[in-house]
PDB file of C-alpha atoms in Angstrom:
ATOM      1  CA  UNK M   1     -27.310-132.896-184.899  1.00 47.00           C
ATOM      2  CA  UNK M   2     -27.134-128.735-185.145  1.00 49.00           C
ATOM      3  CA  UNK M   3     -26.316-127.220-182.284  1.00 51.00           C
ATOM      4  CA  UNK M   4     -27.490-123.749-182.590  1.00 70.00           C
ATOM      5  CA  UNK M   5     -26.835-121.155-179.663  1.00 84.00           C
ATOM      6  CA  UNK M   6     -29.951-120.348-177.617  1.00 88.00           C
ATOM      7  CA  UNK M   7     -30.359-117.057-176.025  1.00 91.00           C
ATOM      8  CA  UNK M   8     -27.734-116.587-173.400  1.00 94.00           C
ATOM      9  CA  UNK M   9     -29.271-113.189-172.218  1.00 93.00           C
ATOM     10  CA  UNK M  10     -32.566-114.531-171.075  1.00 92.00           C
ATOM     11  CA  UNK M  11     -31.163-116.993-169.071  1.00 96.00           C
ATOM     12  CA  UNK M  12     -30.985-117.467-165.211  1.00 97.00           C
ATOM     13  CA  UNK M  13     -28.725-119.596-163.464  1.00 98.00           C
ATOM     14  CA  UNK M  14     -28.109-120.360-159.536  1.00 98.00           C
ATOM     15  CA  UNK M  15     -24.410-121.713-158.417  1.00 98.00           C
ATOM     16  CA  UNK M  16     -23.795-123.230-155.345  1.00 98.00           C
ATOM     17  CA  UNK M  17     -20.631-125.134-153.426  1.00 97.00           C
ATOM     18  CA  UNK M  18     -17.561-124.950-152.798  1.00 97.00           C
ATOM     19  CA  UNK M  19     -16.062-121.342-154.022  1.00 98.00           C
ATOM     20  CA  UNK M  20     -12.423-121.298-153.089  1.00 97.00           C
ATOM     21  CA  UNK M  21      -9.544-118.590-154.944  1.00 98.00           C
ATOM     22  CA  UNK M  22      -6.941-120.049-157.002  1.00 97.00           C
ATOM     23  CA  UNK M  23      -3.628-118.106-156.700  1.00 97.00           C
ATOM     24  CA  UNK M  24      -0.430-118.296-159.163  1.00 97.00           C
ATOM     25  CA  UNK M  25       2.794-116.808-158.076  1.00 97.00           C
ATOM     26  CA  UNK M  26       5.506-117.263-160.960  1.00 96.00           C
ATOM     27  CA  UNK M  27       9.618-116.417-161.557  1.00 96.00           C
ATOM     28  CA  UNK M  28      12.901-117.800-162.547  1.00 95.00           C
ATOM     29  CA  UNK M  29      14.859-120.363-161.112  1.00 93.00           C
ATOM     30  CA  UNK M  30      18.460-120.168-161.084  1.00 90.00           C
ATOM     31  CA  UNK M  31      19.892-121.900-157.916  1.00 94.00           C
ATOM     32  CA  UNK M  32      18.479-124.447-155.370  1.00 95.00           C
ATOM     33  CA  UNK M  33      18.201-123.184-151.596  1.00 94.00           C
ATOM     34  CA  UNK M  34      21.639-123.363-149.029  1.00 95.00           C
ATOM     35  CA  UNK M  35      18.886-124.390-146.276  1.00 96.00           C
ATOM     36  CA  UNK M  36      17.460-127.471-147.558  1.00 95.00           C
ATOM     37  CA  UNK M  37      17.408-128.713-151.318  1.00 93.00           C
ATOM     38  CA  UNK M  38      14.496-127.044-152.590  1.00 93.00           C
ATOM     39  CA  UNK M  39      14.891-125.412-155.891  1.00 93.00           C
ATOM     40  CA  UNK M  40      14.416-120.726-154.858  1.00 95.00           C
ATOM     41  CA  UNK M  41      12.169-118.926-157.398  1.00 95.00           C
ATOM     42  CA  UNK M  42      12.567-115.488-157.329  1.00 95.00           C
ATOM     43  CA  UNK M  43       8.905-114.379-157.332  1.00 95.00           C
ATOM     44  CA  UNK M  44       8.354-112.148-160.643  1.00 95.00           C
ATOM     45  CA  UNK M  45       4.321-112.327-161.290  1.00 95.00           C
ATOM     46  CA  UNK M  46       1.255-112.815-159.686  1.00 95.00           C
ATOM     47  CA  UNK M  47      -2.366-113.903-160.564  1.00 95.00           C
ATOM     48  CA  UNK M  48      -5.447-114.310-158.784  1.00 96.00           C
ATOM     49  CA  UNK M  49      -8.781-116.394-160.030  1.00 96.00           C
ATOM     50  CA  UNK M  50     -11.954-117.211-158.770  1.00 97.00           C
ATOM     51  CA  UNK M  51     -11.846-121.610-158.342  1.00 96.00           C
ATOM     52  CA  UNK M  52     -13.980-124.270-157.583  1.00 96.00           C
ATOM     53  CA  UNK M  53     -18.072-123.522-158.094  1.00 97.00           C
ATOM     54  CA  UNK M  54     -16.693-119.950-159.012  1.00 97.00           C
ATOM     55  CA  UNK M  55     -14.948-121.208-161.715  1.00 97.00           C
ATOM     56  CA  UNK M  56     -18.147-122.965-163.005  1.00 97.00           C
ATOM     57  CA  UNK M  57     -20.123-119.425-162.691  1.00 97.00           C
ATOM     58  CA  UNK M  58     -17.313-117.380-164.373  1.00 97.00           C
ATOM     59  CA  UNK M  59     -17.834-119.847-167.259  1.00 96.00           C
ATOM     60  CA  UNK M  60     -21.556-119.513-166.992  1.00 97.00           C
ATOM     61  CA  UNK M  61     -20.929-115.590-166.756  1.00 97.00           C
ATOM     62  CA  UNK M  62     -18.955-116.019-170.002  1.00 96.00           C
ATOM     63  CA  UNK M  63     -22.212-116.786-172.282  1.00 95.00           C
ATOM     64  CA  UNK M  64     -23.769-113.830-171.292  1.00 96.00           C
ATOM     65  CA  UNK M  65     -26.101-115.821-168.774  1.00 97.00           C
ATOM     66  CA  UNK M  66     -27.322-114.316-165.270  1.00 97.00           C
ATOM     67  CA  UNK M  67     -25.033-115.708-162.740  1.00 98.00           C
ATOM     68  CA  UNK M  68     -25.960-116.202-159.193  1.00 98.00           C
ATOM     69  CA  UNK M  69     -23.196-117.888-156.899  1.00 98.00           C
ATOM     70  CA  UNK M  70     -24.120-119.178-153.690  1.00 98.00           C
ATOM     71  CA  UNK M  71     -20.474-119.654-150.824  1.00 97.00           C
ATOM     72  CA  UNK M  72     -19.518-119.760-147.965  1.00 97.00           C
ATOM     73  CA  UNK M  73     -15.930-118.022-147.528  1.00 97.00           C
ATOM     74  CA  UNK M  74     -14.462-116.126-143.866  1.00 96.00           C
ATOM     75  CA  UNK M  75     -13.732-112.857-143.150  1.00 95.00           C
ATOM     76  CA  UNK M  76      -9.766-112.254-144.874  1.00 95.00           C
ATOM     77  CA  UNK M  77      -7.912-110.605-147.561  1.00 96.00           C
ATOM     78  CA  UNK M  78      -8.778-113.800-150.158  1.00 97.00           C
ATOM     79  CA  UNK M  79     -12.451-113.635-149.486  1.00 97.00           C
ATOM     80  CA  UNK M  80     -12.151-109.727-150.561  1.00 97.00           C
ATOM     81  CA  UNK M  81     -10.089-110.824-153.818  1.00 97.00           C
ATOM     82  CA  UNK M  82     -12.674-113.412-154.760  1.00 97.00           C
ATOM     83  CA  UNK M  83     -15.938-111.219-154.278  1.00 97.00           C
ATOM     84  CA  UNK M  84     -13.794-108.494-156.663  1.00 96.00           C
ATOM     85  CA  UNK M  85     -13.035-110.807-158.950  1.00 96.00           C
ATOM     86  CA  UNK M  86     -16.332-111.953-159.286  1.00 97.00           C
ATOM     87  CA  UNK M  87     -18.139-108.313-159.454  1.00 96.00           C
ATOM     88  CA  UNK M  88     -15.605-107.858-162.440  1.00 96.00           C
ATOM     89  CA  UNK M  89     -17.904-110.537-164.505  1.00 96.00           C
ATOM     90  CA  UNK M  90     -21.249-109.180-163.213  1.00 96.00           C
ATOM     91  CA  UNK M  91     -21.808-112.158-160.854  1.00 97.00           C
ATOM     92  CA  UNK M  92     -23.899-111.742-158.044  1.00 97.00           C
ATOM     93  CA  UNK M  93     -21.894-112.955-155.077  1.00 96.00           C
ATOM     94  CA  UNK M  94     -23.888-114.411-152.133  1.00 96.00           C
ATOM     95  CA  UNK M  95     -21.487-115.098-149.493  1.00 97.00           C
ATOM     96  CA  UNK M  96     -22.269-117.030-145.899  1.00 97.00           C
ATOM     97  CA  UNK M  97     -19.128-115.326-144.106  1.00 95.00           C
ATOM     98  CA  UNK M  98     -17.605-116.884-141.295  1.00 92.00           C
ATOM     99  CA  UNK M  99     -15.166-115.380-138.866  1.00 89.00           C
ATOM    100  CA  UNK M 100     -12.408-117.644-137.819  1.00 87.00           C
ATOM    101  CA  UNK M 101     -12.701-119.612-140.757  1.00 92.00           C
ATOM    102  CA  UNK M 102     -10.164-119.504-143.486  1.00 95.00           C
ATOM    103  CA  UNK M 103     -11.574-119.012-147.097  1.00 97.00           C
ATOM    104  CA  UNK M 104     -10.369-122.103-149.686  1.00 97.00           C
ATOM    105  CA  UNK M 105      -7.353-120.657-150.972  1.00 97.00           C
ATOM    106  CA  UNK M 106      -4.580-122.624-153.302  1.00 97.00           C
ATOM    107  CA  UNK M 107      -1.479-121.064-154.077  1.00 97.00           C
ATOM    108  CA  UNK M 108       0.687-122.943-156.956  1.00 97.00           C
ATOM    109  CA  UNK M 109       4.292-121.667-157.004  1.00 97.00           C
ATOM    110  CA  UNK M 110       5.460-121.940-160.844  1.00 96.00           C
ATOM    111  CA  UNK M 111       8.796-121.384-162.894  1.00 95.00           C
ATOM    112  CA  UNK M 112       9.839-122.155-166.100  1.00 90.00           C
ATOM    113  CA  UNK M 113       5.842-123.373-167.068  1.00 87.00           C
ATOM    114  CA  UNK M 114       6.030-126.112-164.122  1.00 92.00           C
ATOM    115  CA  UNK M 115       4.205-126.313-161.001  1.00 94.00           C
ATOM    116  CA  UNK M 116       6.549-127.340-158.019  1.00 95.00           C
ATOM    117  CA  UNK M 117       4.366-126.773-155.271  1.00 95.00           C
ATOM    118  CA  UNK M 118       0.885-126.137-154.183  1.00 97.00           C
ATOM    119  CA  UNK M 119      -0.051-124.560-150.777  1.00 97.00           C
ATOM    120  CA  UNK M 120      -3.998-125.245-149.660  1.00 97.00           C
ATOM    121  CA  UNK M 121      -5.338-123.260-146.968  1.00 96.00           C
ATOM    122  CA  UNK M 122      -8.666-124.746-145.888  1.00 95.00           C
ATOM    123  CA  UNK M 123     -10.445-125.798-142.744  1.00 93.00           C
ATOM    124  CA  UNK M 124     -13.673-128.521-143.529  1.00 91.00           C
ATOM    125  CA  UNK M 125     -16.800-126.920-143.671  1.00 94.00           C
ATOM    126  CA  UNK M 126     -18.605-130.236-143.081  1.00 89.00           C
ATOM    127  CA  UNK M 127     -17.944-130.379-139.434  1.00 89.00           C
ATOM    128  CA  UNK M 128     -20.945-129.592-137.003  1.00 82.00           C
ATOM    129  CA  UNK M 129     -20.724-125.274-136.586  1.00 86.00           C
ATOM    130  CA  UNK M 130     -18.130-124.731-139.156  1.00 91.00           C
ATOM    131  CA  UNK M 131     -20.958-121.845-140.825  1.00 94.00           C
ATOM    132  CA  UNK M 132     -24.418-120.957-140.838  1.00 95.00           C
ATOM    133  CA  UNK M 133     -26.303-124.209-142.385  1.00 95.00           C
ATOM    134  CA  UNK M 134     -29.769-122.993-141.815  1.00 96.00           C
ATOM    135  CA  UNK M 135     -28.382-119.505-143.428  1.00 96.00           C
ATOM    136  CA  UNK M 136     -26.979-121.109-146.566  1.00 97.00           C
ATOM    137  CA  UNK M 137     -30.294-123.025-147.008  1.00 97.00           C
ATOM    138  CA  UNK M 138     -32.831-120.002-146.291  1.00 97.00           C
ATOM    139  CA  UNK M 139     -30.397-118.153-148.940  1.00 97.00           C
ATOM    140  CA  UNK M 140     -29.626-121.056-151.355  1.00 97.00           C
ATOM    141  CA  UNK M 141     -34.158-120.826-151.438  1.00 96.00           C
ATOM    142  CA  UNK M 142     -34.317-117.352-152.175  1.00 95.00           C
ATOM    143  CA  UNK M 143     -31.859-117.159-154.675  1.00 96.00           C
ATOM    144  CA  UNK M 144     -33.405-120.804-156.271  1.00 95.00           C
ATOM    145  CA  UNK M 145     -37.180-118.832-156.726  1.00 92.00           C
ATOM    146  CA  UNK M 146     -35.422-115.982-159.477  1.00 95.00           C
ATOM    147  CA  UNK M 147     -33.524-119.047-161.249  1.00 97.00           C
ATOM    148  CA  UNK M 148     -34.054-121.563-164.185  1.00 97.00           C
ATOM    149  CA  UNK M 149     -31.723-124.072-163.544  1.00 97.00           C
ATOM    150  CA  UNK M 150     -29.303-124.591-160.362  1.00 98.00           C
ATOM    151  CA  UNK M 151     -25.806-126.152-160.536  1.00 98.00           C
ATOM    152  CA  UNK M 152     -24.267-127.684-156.843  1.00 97.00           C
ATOM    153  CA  UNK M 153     -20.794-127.726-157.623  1.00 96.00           C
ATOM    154  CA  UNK M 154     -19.265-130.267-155.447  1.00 94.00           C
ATOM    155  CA  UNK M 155     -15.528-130.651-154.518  1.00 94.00           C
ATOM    156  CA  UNK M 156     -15.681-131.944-151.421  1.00 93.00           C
ATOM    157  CA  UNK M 157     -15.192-129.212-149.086  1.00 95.00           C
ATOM    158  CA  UNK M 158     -18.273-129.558-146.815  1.00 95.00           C
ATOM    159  CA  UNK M 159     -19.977-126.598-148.168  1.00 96.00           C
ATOM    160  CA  UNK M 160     -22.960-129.032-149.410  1.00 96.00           C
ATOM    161  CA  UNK M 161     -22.922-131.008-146.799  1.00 95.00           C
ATOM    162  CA  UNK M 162     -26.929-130.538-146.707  1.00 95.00           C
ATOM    163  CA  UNK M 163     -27.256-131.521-150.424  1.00 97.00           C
ATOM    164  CA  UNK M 164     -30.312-133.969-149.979  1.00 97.00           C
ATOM    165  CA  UNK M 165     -32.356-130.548-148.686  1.00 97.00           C
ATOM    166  CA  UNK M 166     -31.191-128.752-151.375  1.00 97.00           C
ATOM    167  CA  UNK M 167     -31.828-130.885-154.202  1.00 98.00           C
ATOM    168  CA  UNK M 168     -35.628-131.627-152.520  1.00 97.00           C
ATOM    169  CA  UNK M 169     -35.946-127.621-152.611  1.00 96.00           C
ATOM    170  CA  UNK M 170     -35.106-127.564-156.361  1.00 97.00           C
ATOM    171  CA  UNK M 171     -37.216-130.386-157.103  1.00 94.00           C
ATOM    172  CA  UNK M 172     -40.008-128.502-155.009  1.00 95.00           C
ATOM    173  CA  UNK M 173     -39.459-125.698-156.677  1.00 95.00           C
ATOM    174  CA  UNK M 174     -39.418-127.483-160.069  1.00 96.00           C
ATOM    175  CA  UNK M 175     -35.952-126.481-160.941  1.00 97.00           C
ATOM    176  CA  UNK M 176     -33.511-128.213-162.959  1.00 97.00           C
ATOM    177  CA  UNK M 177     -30.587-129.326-160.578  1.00 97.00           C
ATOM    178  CA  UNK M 178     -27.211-130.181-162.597  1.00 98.00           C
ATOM    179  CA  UNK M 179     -24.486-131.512-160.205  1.00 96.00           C
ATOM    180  CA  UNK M 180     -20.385-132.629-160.736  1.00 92.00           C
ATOM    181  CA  UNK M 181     -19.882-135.326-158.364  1.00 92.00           C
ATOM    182  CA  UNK M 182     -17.456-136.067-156.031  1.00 91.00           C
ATOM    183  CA  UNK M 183     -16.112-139.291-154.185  1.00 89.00           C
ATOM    184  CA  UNK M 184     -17.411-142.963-154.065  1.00 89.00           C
ATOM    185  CA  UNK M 185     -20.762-142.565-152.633  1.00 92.00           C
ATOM    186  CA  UNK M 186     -23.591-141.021-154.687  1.00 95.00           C
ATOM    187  CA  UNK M 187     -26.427-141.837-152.893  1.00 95.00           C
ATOM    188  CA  UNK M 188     -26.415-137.783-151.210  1.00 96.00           C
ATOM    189  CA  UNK M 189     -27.124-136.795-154.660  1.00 97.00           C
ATOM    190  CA  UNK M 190     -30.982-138.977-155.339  1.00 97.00           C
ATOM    191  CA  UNK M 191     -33.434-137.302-157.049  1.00 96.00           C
ATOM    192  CA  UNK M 192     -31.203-135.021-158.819  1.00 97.00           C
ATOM    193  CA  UNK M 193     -32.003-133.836-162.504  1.00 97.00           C
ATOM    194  CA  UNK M 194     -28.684-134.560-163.941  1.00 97.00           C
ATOM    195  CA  UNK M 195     -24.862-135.942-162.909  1.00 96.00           C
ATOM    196  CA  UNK M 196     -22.196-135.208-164.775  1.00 95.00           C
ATOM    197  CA  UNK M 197     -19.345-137.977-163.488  1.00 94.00           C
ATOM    198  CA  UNK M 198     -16.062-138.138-165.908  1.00 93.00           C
ATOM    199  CA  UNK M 199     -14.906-141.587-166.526  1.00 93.00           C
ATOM    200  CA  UNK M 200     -12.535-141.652-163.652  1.00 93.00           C
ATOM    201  CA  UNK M 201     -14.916-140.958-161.056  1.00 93.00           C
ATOM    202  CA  UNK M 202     -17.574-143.379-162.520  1.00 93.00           C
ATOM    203  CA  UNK M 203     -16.022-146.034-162.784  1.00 93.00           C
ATOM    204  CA  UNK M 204     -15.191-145.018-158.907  1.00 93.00           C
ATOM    205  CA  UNK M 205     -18.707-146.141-158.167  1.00 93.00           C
ATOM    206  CA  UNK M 206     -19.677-148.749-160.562  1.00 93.00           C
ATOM    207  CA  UNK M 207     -16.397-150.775-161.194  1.00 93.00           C
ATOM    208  CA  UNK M 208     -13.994-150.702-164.288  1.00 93.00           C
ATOM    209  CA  UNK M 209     -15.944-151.028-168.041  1.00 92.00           C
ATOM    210  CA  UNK M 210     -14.440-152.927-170.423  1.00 90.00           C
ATOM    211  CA  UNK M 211     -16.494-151.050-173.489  1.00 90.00           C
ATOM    212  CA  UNK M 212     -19.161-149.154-174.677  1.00 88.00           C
ATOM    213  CA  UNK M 213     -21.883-151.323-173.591  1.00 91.00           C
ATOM    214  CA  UNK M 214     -20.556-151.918-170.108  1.00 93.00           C
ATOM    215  CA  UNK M 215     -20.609-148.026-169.576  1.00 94.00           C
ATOM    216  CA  UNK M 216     -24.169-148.105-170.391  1.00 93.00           C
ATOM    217  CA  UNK M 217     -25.285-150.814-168.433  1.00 94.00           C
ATOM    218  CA  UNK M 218     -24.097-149.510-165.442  1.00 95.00           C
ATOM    219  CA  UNK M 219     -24.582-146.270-165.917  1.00 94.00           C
ATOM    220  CA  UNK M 220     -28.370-147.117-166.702  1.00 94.00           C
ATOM    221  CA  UNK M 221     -28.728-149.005-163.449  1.00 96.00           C
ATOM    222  CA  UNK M 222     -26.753-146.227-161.391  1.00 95.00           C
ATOM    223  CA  UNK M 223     -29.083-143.698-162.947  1.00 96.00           C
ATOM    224  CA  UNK M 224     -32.284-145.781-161.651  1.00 96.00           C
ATOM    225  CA  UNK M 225     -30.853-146.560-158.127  1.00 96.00           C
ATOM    226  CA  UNK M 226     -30.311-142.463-157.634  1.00 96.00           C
ATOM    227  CA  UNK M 227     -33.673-141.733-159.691  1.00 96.00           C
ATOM    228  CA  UNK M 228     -31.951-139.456-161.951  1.00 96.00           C
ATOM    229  CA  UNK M 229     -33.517-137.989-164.651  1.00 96.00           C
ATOM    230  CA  UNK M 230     -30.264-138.500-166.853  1.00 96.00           C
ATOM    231  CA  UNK M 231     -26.572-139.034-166.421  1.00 97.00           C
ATOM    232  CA  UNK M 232     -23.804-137.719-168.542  1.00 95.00           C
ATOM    233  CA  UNK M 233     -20.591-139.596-168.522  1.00 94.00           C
ATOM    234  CA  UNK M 234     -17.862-137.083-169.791  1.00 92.00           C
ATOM    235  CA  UNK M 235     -15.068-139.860-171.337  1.00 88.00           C
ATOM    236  CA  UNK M 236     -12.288-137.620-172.329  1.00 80.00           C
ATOM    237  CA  UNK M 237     -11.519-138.002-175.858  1.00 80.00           C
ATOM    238  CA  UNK M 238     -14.085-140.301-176.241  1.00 84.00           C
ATOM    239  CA  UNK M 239     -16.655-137.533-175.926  1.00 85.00           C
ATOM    240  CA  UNK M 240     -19.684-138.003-173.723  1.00 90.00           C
ATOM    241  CA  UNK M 241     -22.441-140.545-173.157  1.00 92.00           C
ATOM    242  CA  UNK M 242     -25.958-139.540-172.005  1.00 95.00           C
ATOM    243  CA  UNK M 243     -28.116-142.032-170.685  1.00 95.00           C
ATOM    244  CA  UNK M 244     -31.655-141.661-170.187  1.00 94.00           C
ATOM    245  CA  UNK M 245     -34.786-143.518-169.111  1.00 93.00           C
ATOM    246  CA  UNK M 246     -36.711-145.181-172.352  1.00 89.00           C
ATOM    247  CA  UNK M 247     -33.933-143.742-174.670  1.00 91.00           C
ATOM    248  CA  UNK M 248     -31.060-145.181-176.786  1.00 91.00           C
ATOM    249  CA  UNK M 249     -27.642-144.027-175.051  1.00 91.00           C
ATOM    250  CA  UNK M 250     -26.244-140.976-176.500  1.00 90.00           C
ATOM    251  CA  UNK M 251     -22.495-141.498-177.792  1.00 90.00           C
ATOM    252  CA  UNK M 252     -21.221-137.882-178.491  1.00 88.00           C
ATOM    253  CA  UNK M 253     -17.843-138.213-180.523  1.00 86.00           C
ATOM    254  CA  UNK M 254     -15.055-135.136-179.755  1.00 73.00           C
ATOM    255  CA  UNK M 255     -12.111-134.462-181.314  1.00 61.00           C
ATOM    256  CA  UNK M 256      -9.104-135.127-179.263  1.00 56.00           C
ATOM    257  CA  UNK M 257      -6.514-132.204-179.066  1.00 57.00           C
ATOM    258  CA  UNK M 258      -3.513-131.338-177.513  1.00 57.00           C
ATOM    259  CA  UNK M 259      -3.640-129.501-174.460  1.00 48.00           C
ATOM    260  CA  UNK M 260      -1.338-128.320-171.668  1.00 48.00           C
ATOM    261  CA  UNK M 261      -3.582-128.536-168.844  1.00 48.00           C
ATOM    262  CA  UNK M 262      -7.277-129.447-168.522  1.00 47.00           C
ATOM    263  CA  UNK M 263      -8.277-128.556-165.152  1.00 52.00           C
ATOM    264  CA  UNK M 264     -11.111-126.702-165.328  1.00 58.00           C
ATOM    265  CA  UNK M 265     -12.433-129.152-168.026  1.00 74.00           C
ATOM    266  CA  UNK M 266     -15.540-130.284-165.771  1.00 81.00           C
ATOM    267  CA  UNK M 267     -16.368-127.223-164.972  1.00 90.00           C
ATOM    268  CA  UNK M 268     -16.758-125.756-168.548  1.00 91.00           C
ATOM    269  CA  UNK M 269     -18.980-129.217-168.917  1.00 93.00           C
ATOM    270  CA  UNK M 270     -22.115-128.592-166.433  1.00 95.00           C
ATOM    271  CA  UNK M 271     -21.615-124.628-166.963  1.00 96.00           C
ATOM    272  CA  UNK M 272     -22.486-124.663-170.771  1.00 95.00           C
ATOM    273  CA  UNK M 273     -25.168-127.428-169.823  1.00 95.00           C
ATOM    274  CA  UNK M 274     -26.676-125.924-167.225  1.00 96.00           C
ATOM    275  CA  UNK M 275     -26.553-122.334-169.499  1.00 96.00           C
ATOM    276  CA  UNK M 276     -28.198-123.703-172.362  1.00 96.00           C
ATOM    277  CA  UNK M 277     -30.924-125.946-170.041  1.00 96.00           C
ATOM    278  CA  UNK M 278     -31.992-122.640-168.343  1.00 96.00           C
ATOM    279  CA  UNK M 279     -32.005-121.127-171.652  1.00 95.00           C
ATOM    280  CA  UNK M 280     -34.400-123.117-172.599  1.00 93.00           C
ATOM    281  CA  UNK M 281     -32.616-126.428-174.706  1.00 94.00           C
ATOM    282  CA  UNK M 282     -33.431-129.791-174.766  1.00 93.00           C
ATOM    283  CA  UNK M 283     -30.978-132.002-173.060  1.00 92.00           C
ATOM    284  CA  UNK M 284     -29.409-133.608-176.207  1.00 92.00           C
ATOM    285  CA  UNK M 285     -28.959-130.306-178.001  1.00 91.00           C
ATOM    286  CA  UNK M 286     -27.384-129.020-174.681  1.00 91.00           C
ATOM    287  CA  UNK M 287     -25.367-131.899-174.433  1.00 90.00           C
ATOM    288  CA  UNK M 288     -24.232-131.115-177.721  1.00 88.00           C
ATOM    289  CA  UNK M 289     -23.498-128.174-177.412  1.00 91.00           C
ATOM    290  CA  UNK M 290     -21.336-128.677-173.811  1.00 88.00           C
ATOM    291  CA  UNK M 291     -19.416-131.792-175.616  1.00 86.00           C
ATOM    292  CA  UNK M 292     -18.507-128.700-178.485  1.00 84.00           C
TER     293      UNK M 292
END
């Protein structure tokens, strides 16, 4: 099948979940620490990003698409650096800020093209008065009205920890609603359009597969106990499988490269997805064109 590109421009596109900012500070090493046996890196660059769901809407950003991201972050110096680094790519950061609570920050300390250490700095947002619920959801409806497709980008954080209301508002509002699992339990995420699990975190849920028609089996009876309209199984370099109600299962083929790191990978999944979907493609050509 031809994947052609649809028009990015006309496209609208809601993100919302867990933003966090990913920081990188880089040197040499040369000796190992008199205090305690830790190797020293003198500290020589520095780098900041936009991670987590504002990863998945700088990659959404990137086709030219209208980018809304939906967050909650507090009131310091990273939440600053992520709203800049967003209004760089034109994305329309909607921030619930909360005072007293840290915003997701990693900081990965490299040398030499190795990480040695990461650093989180994160409080849960999923416990009772961590931010603004009601807030989130009155926004998360507004910005849902102006969009064609929403993305809830899920790592865990607590930020969707009202995901059942949010998916029924998208469904009321008869919106597409893409989402990238996390953990072992998917029943928060019924009635959404579309999950996008990678093999690991499938086989989380249903059990190990020993082959190709194992994966669809369960992945057929997963999709009807959640009453998804499809699920796409991202398998690495064995491409993707969509699975859909009254259809054969889609095997997408990729070719397998070498690659130093491929975090992010997910991310750049749903976001071309969810791009093409509110630019008006089909689900297989999407899927296509995301697996590309």
């Amino acid at each position: 099948m031809t994947s052609l590109l649809p028009d990015f421009g006309k496209a609208r596109l809601l993100v919302a979940g867990d933003v966090m900012l990913d920081r990188y500070w880089g040197g040499a090493t040369t000796r190992i620490s008199p205090e305690a046996p830790v190797p020293v890196v003198q500290v020589r660059s520095s780098e900041t990003r936009p991670g987590g769901a504002a990863n998945v809407a700088l990659n959404v950003a990137a086709l030219g698409v209208k980018t809304h991201l939906l967050g909650v972050v507090g009131q310091d110096e990273a939440a600053d650096l992520l709203r800049i680094g967003l209004d760089e790519k034109g994305i329309a950061a909607d921030f619930v800020q909360t005072a007293g609570l840290p915003t997701i920050a990693k900081l990965r300390i490299l040398s030499r093209n190795q990480q040695l250490i990461r650093l989180d700095f994160e409080e849960s947002l999923s416990i009772a008065g961590a931010f603004d619920r009601e807030a989130y959801r009155m926004r998360f409806r507004m910005a849902l009205s102006s969009s064609d497709v929403v993305i809830l980008s899920d790592y865990g954080k607590g930020t969707l920890c009202d995901i059942e209301a949010l998916i029924a508002e998208a469904r009321k509002q008869k919106k597409p609603v893409l989402i990238d699992p996390k953990g072992s339990d998917y029943r928060p995420y019924r009635g959404a359009t579309l999950l996008t699990p990678n093999m690991t975190e499938f086989e989380a849920v249903v059990g190990k597969c020993r082959d190709e028609a194992e994966i669809v089996t369960k992945g057929e009876k997963l999709r009807a106990e959640l009453d998804l309209s499809a699920l796409l199984i991202t398998r690495s370099e064995h491409g993707m499988t969509l699975i859909q109600p009254g259809q054969a299962p889609l095997h997408l083929p990729t070719e397998a490269r070498e690659v130093y790191d491929v975090t992010g990978a997910g991310d750049t999944v749903i976001a071309t997805l969810g791009a093409a979907l509110a630019a008006g493609q089909e689900l297989a050509p999407a899927c296509h064109l995301a697996n590309l």
